[in-house]
Coordinates of C-alpha atoms in Angstrom, one line a residue:
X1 CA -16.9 25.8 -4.7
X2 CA -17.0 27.9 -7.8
X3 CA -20.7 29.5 -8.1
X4 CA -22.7 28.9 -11.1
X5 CA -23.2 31.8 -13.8
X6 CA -26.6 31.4 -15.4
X7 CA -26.7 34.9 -17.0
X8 CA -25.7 33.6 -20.2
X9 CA -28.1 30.7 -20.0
X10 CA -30.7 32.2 -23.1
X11 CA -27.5 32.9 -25.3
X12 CA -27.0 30.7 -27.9
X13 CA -23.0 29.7 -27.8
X14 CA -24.0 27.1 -30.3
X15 CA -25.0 29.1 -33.7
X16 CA -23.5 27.4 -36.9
X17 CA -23.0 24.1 -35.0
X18 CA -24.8 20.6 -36.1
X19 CA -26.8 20.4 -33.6
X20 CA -26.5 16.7 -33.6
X21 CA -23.2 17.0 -32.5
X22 CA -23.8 19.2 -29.9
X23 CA -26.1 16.8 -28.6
X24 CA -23.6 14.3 -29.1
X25 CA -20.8 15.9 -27.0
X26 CA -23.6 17.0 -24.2
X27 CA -24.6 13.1 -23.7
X28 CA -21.2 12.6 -22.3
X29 CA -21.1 15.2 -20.1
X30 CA -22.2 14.7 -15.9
X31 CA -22.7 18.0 -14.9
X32 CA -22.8 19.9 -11.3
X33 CA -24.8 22.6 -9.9
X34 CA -25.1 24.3 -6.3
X35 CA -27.7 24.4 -4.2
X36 CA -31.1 22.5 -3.9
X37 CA -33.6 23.0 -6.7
X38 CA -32.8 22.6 -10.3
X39 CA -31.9 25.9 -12.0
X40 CA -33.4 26.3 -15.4
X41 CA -29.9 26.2 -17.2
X42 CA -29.7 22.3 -16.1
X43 CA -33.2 21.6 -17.3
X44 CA -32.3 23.4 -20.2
X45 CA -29.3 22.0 -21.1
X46 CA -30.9 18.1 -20.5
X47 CA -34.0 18.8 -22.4
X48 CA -31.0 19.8 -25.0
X49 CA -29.5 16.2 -24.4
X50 CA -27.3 16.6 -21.4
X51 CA -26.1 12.8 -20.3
X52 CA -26.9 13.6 -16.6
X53 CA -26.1 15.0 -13.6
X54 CA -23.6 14.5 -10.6
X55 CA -25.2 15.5 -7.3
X56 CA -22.8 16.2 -3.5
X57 CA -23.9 17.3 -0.5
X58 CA -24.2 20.9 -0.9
X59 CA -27.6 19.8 -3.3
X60 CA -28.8 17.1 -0.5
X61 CA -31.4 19.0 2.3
X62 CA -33.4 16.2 3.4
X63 CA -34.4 13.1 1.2
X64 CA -38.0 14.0 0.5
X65 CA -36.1 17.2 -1.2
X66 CA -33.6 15.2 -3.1
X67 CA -36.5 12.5 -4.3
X68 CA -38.2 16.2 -5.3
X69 CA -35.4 17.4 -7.0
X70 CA -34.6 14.1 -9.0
X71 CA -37.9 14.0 -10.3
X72 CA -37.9 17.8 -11.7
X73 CA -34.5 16.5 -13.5
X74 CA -36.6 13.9 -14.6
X75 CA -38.7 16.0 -16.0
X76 CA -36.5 17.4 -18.5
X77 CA -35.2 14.2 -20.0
X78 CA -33.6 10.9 -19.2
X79 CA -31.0 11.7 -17.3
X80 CA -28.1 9.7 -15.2
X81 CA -28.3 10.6 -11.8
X82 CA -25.3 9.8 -9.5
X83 CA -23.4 10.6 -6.3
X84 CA -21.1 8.9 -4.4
X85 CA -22.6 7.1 -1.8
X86 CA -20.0 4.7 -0.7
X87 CA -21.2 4.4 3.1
X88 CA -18.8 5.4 6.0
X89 CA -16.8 7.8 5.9
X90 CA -17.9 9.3 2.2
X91 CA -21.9 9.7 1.8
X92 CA -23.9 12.6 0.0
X93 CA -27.0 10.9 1.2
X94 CA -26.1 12.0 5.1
X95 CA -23.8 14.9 4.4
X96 CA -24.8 17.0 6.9
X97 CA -24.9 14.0 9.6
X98 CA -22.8 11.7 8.7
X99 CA -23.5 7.8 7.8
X100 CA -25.9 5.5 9.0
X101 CA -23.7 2.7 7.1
X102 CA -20.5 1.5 8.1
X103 CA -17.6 2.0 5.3
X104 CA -15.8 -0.6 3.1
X105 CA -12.7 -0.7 5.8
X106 CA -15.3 -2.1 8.4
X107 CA -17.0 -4.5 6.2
X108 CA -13.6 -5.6 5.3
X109 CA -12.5 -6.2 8.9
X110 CA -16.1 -8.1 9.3
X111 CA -15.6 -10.1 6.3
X112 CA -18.4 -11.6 5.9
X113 CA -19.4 -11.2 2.2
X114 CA -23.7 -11.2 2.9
X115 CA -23.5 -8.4 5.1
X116 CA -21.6 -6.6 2.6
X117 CA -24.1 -7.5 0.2
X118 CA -26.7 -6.6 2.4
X119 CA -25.3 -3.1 3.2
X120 CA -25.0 -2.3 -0.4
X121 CA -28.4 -3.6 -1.2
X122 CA -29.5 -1.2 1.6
X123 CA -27.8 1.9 0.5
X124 CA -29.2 1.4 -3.0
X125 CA -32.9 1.3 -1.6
X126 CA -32.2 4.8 0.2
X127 CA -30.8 6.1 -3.4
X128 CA -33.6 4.6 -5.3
X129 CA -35.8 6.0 -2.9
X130 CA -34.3 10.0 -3.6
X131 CA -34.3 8.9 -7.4
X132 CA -30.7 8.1 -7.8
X133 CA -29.7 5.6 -10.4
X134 CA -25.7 5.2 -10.4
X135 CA -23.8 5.0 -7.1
X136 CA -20.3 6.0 -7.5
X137 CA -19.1 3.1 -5.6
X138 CA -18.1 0.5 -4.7
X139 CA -14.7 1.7 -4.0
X140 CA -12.5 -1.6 -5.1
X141 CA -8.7 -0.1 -4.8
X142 CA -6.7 -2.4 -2.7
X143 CA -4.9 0.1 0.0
X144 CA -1.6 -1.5 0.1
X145 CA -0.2 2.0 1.2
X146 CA -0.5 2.5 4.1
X147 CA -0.2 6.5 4.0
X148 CA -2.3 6.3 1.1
X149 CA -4.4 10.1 1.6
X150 CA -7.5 9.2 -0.5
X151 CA -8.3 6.0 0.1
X152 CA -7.6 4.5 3.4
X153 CA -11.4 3.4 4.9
X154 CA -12.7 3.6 1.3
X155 CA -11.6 0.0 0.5
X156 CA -11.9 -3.1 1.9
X157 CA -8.7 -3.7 3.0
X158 CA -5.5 -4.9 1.7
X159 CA -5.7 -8.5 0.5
X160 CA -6.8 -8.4 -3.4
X161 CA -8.8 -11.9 -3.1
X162 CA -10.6 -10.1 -0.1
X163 CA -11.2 -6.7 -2.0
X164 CA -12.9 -8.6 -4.5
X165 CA -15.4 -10.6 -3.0
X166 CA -16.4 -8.1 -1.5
X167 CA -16.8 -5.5 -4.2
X168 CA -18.6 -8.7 -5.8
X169 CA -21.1 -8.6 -2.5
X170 CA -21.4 -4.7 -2.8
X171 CA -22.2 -4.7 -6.8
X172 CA -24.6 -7.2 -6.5
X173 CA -25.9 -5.6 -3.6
X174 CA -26.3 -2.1 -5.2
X175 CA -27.8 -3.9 -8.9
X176 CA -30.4 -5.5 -7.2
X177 CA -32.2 -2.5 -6.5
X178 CA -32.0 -1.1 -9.9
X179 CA -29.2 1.0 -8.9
X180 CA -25.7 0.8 -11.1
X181 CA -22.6 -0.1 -9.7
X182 CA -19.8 2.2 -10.5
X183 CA -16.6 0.3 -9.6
X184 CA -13.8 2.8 -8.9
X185 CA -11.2 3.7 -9.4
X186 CA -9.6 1.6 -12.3
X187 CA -6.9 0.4 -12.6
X188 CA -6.4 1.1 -9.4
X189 CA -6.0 3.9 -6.8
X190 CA -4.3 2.2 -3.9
X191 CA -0.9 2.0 -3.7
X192 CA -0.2 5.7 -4.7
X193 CA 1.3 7.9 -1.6
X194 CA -0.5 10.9 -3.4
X195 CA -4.1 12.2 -3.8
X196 CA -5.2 12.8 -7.7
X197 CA -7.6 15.9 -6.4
X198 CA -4.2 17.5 -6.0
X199 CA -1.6 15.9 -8.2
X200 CA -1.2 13.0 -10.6
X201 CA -0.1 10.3 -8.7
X202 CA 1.8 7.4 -9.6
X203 CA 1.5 3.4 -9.3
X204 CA 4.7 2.1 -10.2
X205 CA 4.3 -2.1 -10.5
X206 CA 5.5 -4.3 -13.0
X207 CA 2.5 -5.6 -15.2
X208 CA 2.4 -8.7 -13.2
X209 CA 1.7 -7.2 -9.9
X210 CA -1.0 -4.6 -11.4
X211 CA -2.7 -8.0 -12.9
X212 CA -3.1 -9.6 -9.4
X213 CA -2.9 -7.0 -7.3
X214 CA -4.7 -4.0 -8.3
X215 CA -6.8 -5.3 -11.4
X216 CA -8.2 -8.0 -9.5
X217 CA -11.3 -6.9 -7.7
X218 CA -12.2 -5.1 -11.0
X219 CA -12.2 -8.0 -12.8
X220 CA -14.2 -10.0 -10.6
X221 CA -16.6 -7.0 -10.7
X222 CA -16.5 -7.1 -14.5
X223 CA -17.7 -11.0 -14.3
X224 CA -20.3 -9.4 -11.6
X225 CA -22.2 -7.4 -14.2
X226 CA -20.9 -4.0 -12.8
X227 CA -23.0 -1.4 -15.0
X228 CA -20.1 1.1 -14.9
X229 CA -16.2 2.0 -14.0
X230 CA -14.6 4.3 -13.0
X231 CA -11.5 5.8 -14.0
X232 CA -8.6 7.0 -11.7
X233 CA -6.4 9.8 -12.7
X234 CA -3.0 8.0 -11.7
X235 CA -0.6 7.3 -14.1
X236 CA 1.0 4.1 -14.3
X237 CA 4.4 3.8 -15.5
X238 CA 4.0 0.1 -17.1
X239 CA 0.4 0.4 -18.7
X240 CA 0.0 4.4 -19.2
X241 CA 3.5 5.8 -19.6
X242 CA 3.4 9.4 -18.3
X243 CA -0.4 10.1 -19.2
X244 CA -3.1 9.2 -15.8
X245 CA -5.3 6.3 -16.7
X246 CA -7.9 8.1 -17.5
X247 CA -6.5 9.9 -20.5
X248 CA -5.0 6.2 -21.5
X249 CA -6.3 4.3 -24.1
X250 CA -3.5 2.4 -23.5
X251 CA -5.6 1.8 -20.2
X252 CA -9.3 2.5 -21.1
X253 CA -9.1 0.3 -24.5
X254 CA -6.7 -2.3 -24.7
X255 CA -6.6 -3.4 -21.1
X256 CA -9.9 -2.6 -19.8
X257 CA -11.7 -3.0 -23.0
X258 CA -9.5 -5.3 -25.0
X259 CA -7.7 -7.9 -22.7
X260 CA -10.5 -7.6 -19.8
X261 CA -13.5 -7.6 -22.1
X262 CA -16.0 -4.4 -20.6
X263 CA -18.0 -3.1 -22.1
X264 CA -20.2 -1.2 -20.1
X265 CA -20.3 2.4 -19.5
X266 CA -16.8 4.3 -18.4
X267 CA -17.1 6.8 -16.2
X268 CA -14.2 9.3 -15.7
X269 CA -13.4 10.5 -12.2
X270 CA -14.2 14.4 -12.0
X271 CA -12.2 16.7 -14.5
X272 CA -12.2 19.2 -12.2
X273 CA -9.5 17.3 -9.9
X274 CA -6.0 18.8 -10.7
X275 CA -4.3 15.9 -11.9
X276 CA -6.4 16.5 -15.0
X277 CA -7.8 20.8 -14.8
X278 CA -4.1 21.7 -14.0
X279 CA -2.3 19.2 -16.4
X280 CA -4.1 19.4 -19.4
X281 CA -7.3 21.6 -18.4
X282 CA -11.1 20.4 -18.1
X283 CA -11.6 20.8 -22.3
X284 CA -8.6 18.9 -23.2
X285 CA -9.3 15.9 -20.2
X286 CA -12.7 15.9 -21.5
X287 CA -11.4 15.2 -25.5
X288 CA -8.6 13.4 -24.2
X289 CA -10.5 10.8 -21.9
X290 CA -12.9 10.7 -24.7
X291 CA -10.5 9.2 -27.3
X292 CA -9.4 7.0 -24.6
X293 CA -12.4 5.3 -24.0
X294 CA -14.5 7.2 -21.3
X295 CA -18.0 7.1 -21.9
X296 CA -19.4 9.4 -19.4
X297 CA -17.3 12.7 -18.4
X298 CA -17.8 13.5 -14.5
X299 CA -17.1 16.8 -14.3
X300 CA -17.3 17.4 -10.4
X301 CA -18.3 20.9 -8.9
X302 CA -16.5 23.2 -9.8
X303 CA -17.0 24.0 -13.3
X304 CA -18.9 26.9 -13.8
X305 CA -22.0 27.2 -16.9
X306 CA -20.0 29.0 -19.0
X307 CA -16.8 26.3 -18.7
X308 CA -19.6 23.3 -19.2
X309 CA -19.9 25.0 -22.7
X310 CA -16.6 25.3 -23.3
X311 CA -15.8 21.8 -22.6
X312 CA -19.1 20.9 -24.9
X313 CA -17.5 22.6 -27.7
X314 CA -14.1 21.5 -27.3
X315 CA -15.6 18.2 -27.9
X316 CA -17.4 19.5 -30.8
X317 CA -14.2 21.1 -32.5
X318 CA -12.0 18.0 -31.6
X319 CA -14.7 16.2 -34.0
X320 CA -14.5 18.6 -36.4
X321 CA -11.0 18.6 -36.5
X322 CA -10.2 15.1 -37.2
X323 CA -8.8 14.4 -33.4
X324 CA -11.9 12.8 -31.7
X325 CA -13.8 10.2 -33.9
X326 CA -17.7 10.7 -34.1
X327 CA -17.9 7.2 -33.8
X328 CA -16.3 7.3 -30.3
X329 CA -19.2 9.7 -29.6
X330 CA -21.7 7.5 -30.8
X331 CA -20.1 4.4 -28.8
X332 CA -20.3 6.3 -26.0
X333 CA -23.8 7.6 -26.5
X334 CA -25.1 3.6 -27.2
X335 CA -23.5 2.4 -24.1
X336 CA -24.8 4.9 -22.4
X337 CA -28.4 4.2 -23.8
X338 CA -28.3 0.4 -22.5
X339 CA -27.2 1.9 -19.3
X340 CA -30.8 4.1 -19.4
X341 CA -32.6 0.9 -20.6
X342 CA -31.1 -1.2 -17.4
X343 CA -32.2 1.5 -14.7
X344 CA -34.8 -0.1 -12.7
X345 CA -35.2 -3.3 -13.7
X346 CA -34.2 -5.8 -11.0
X347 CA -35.6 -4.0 -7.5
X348 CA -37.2 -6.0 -4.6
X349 CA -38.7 -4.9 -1.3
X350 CA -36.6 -2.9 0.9
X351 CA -35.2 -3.9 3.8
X352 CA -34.4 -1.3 7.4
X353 CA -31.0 -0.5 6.1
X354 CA -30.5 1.5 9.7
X355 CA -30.8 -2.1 11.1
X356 CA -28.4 -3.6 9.1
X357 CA -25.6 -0.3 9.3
X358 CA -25.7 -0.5 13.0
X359 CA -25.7 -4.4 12.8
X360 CA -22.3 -4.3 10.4
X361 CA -20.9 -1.3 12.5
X362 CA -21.3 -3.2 16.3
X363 CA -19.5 -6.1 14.1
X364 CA -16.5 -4.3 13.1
X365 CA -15.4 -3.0 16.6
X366 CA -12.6 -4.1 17.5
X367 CA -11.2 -3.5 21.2
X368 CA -7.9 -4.5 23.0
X369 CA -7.8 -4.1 27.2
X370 CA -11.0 -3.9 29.2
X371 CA -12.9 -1.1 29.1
X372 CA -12.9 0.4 32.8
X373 CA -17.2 2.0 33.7
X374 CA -17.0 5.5 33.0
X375 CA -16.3 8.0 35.4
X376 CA -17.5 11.6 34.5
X377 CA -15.9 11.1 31.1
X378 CA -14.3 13.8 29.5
X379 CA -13.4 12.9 26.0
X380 CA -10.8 14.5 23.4
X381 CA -11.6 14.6 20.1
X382 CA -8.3 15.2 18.2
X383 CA -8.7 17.6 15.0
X384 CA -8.3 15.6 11.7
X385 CA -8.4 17.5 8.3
X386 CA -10.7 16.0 5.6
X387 CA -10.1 15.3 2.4
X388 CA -11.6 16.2 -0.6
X389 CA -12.9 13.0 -1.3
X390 CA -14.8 12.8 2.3
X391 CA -15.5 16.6 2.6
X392 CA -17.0 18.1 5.5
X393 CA -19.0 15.3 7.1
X394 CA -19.3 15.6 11.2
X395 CA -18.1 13.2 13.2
X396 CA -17.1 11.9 16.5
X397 CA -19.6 11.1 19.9
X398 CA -21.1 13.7 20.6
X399 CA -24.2 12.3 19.7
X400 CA -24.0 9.0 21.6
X401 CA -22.2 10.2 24.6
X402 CA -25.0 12.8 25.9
X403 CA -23.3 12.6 29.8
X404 CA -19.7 13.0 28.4
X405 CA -18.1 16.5 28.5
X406 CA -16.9 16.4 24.7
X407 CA -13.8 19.1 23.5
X408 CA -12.2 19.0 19.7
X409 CA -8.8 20.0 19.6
X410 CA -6.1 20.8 16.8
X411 CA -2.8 18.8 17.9
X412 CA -0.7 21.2 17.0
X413 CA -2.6 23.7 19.2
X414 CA -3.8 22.2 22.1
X415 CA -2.6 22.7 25.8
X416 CA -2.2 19.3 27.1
X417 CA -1.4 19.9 30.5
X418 CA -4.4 22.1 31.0
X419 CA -6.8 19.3 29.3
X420 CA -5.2 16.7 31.9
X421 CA -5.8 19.2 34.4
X422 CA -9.4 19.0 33.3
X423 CA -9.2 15.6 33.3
X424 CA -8.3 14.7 36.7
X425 CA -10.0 12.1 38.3
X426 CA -12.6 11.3 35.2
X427 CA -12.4 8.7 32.4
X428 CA -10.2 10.0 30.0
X429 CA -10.8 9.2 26.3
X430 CA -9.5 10.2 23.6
X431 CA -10.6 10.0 20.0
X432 CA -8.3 10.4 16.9
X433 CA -8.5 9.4 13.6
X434 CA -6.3 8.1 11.0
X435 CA -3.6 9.0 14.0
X436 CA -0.7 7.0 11.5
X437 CA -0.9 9.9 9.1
X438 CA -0.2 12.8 11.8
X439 CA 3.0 12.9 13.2
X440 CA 1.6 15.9 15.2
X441 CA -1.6 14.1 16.3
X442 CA 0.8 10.8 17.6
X443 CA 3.0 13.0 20.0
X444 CA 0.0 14.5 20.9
X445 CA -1.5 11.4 21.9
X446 CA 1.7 10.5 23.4
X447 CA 1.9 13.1 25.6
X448 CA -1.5 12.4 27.1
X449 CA -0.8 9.0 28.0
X450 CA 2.3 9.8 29.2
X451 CA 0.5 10.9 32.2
X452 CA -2.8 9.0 31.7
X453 CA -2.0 5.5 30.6
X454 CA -5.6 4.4 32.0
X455 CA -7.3 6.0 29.0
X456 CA -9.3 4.7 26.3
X457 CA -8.2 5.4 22.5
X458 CA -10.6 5.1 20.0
X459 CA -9.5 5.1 16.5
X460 CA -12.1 6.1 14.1
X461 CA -9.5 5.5 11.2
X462 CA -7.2 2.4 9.9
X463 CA -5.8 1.1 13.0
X464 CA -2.3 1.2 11.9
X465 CA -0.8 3.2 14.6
X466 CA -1.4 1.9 18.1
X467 CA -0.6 3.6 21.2
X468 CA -0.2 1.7 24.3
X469 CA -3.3 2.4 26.2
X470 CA -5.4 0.8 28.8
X471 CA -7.9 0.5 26.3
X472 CA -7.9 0.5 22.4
X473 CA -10.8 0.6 20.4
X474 CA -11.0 0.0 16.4
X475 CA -14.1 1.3 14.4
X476 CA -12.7 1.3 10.8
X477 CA -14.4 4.3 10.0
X478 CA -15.7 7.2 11.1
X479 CA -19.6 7.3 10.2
X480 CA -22.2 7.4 12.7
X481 CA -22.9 3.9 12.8
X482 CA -19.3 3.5 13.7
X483 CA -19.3 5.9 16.7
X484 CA -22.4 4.8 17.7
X485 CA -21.0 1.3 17.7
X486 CA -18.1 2.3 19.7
X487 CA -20.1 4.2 22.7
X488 CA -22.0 1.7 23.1
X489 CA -19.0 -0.1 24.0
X490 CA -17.9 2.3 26.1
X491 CA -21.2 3.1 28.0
X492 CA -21.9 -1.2 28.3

């Protein structure tokens, strides 16, 4: 993560502007800042009409500190507060411990449309709670790819009528509270074999196929009062030519806008991802997913203070030079405005969302064999990288499995002869996740079972690749609740 230079905070970069459209340009801008108090350049820059902020995990120390910190925001002006709290594998909320909530792939797998509801309605008490008033999620992509390296657990599965009764469930969920809903990531992120944070990738469907498969759960979510969209940075051949959706108008106006009839707030996925800050760079995405119909402009965390200003006044001179309308500024600034107005109006009592994470979690397991009572177990956690969407979040049992000798291993390093060794005459299990993506993690796997086929597999992934084993165990996910679930099982 880039650090934050304030030393140029008191400087005016803004001398000879209108400083109406200054504060134009800031309204669309979510920005990002490290660590866990507000510094005085954000209070600054939202007393000086800053749309809002986006917060991750690195600004997250405990809740009471996040409700703290929201409410010194607050302080400085109305802003939008949002993270992406999706539950499972991708929280903000329980960074630094992972999720007490089961992900969309699990609910999926449960399908049972209340608990879903419930979940969501759950998560959006604990962000109401910290002050949070947009949720960057539901995720509603339909993950027909199997490979797909962003996605994966983030959606509900792969049927488009299941996708989007649940994202239904999750946005009226999240709304109850008085939390937004922001349904990601249109038109749809799913079927693309490549991960926008490092390339544009590329649905290529006929218009058809895009209609019913991909644009479906957003349009139910559309008729579901969703308060915001996201936009993906995917480009799709028969809608968006060579441009990513989110630099479409082609995408953002006509079809979401025009034939699907939003109009809530658009919310762009972060600039800072390289399909956009490598193609085009963060002031040109910001102008260009401006004219295209995005509302609010999440800039993720890398930016720096002084490349927020530049992307304020690139937005400034693109409306001084004829390329950005003012009146797309003020549209966005309006919508925005009724987004403000909405915040908090439709909350009831809160429910023990731990209850309920652990409930929908125990639900989702899924086990083939019979579990064998443990012997001394010894248990192999197999390395899995994260991805930028996830970050760092722990994982595995070593919470739940107190008795179990626990070692994490890197495939492509690890000494399986001397683990089996280690293994002898104990209850072997072994943990992976996401195994179908790892050619190095399946002969890994392969080799242990070779000579252990009475071990236990526990995928903490999409159960797509499945080894024979005397036992096989399915959490759709990899949050807490999910390995809680799944010891439990194991330990019964």
């Amino acid at each position: 993560m880039s650090e934050f230079s304030a030393t140029s905070a008191g400087a005016s970069a803004t001398d000879g502007d209108d400083p109406g459209l200054r504060r134009l340009a800031a309204g669309t801008l979510l920005a990002a800042f490290p660590g866990t108090t507000a510094p005085d350049w954000i209070l600054r820059d939202l007393e000086n009409g800053l749309g809002g902020v986006t917060l991750f995990g690195f600004n997250v120390a405990s809740a009471e500190r996040l409700a703290a910190l929201t409410a010194r925001l607050r302080s400085a002006g109305d802003p939008v507060i949002s993270l992406d709290e999706e539950g499972g594998d991708v929280t903000r909320l329980a960074y630094h411990v992972g999720s007490p909530y089961p992900g969309n792939a699990a609910l999926g797998a449960v399908d049972d449309v209340e608990l879903t509801r419930g979940v969501y309605r759950s998560i959006g008490y604990d962000l109401l709670r910290c002050g949070v008033n947009l949720d960057m999620a539901p995720d509603a992509d339909v993950n027909t790819a199997e490979d797909n390296p962003v996605i994966g657990t983030r959606s509900f599965g792969a049927d488009p009528a299941l996708v989007a009764r649940h994202t239904v469930a999750a946005v009226e969920g999240l709304q109850e509270t008085g939390v937004a809903a922001c349904v990601k990531h249109f038109p749809g992120h799913g079927a693309t074999r490549q991960d926008s944070h490092l390339e544009i990738p590329t649905v290529d469907v006929t218009r058809e196929v895009l209609w019913e498969r991909e644009l479906l759960p957003f349009r139910a979510a559309i008729g579901a009062g969703t308060r915001s969209i996201m936009t993906a940075h995917v480009r799709v051949p028969v809608l968006t030519g060579s441009a990513p959706a989110t630099l479409s108008s082609a995408a953002l106006t006509e079809l979401l806008r025009g034939e699907l009839g939003y109009d809530g707030v658009v919310v762009s996925d972060a600039l800072d991802m390289h399909a956009i800050s490598r193609s085009v760079g963060l002031g040109g995405g910001a102008v260009l997913s401006l004219a295209a119909g995005s509302d609010l402009l999440c800039l993720g965390p890398l930016p720096t203070y002084e490349e927020i200003r530049e992307i304020e006044s690139a937005i400034v001179s693109a409306v001084r030079e004829g390329r950005l309308p003012v009146s797309r500024l003020e549209e966005a600034a309006e919508r925005v405005a009724r987004l403000r107005a909405w915040f908090g109006t439709a909350r009831r009592e809160p429910r023990d969302g731990q209850v309920i994470g652990l409930t929908a979690a125990r639900r989702a397991v899924r086990v083939s064999g019979t579990a064998a009572p443990l012997v001394d177990p010894f248990v192999i956690e197999v390395d899995t990288p994260p991805t930028m969407a996830v970050g760092d979040v722990p994982w595995g049992f070593a919470p739940w499995l107190p008795d179990a000798e626990i070692t994490r291993v890197k495939p492509d390093e690890a000494d399986a002869p001397a683990l089996l060794s280690r293994a002898r005459d104990r209850s072997l299990i072994i943990v992976v996740k996401d195994a179908h993506r790892y050619h190095e993690s399946q002969s890994f796997v392969s080799a242990l079972l070779n000579a252990r086929p009475d071990a236990t597999v526990v995928e903490m992934g999409l159960p797509i690749w499945r080894p024979s084993a005397a036992t096989y165990i399915a959490t759709y996910g990899a949050a807490r609740a999910n390995a809680q679930a799944a010891a439990e099982l194991l330990t019964a």
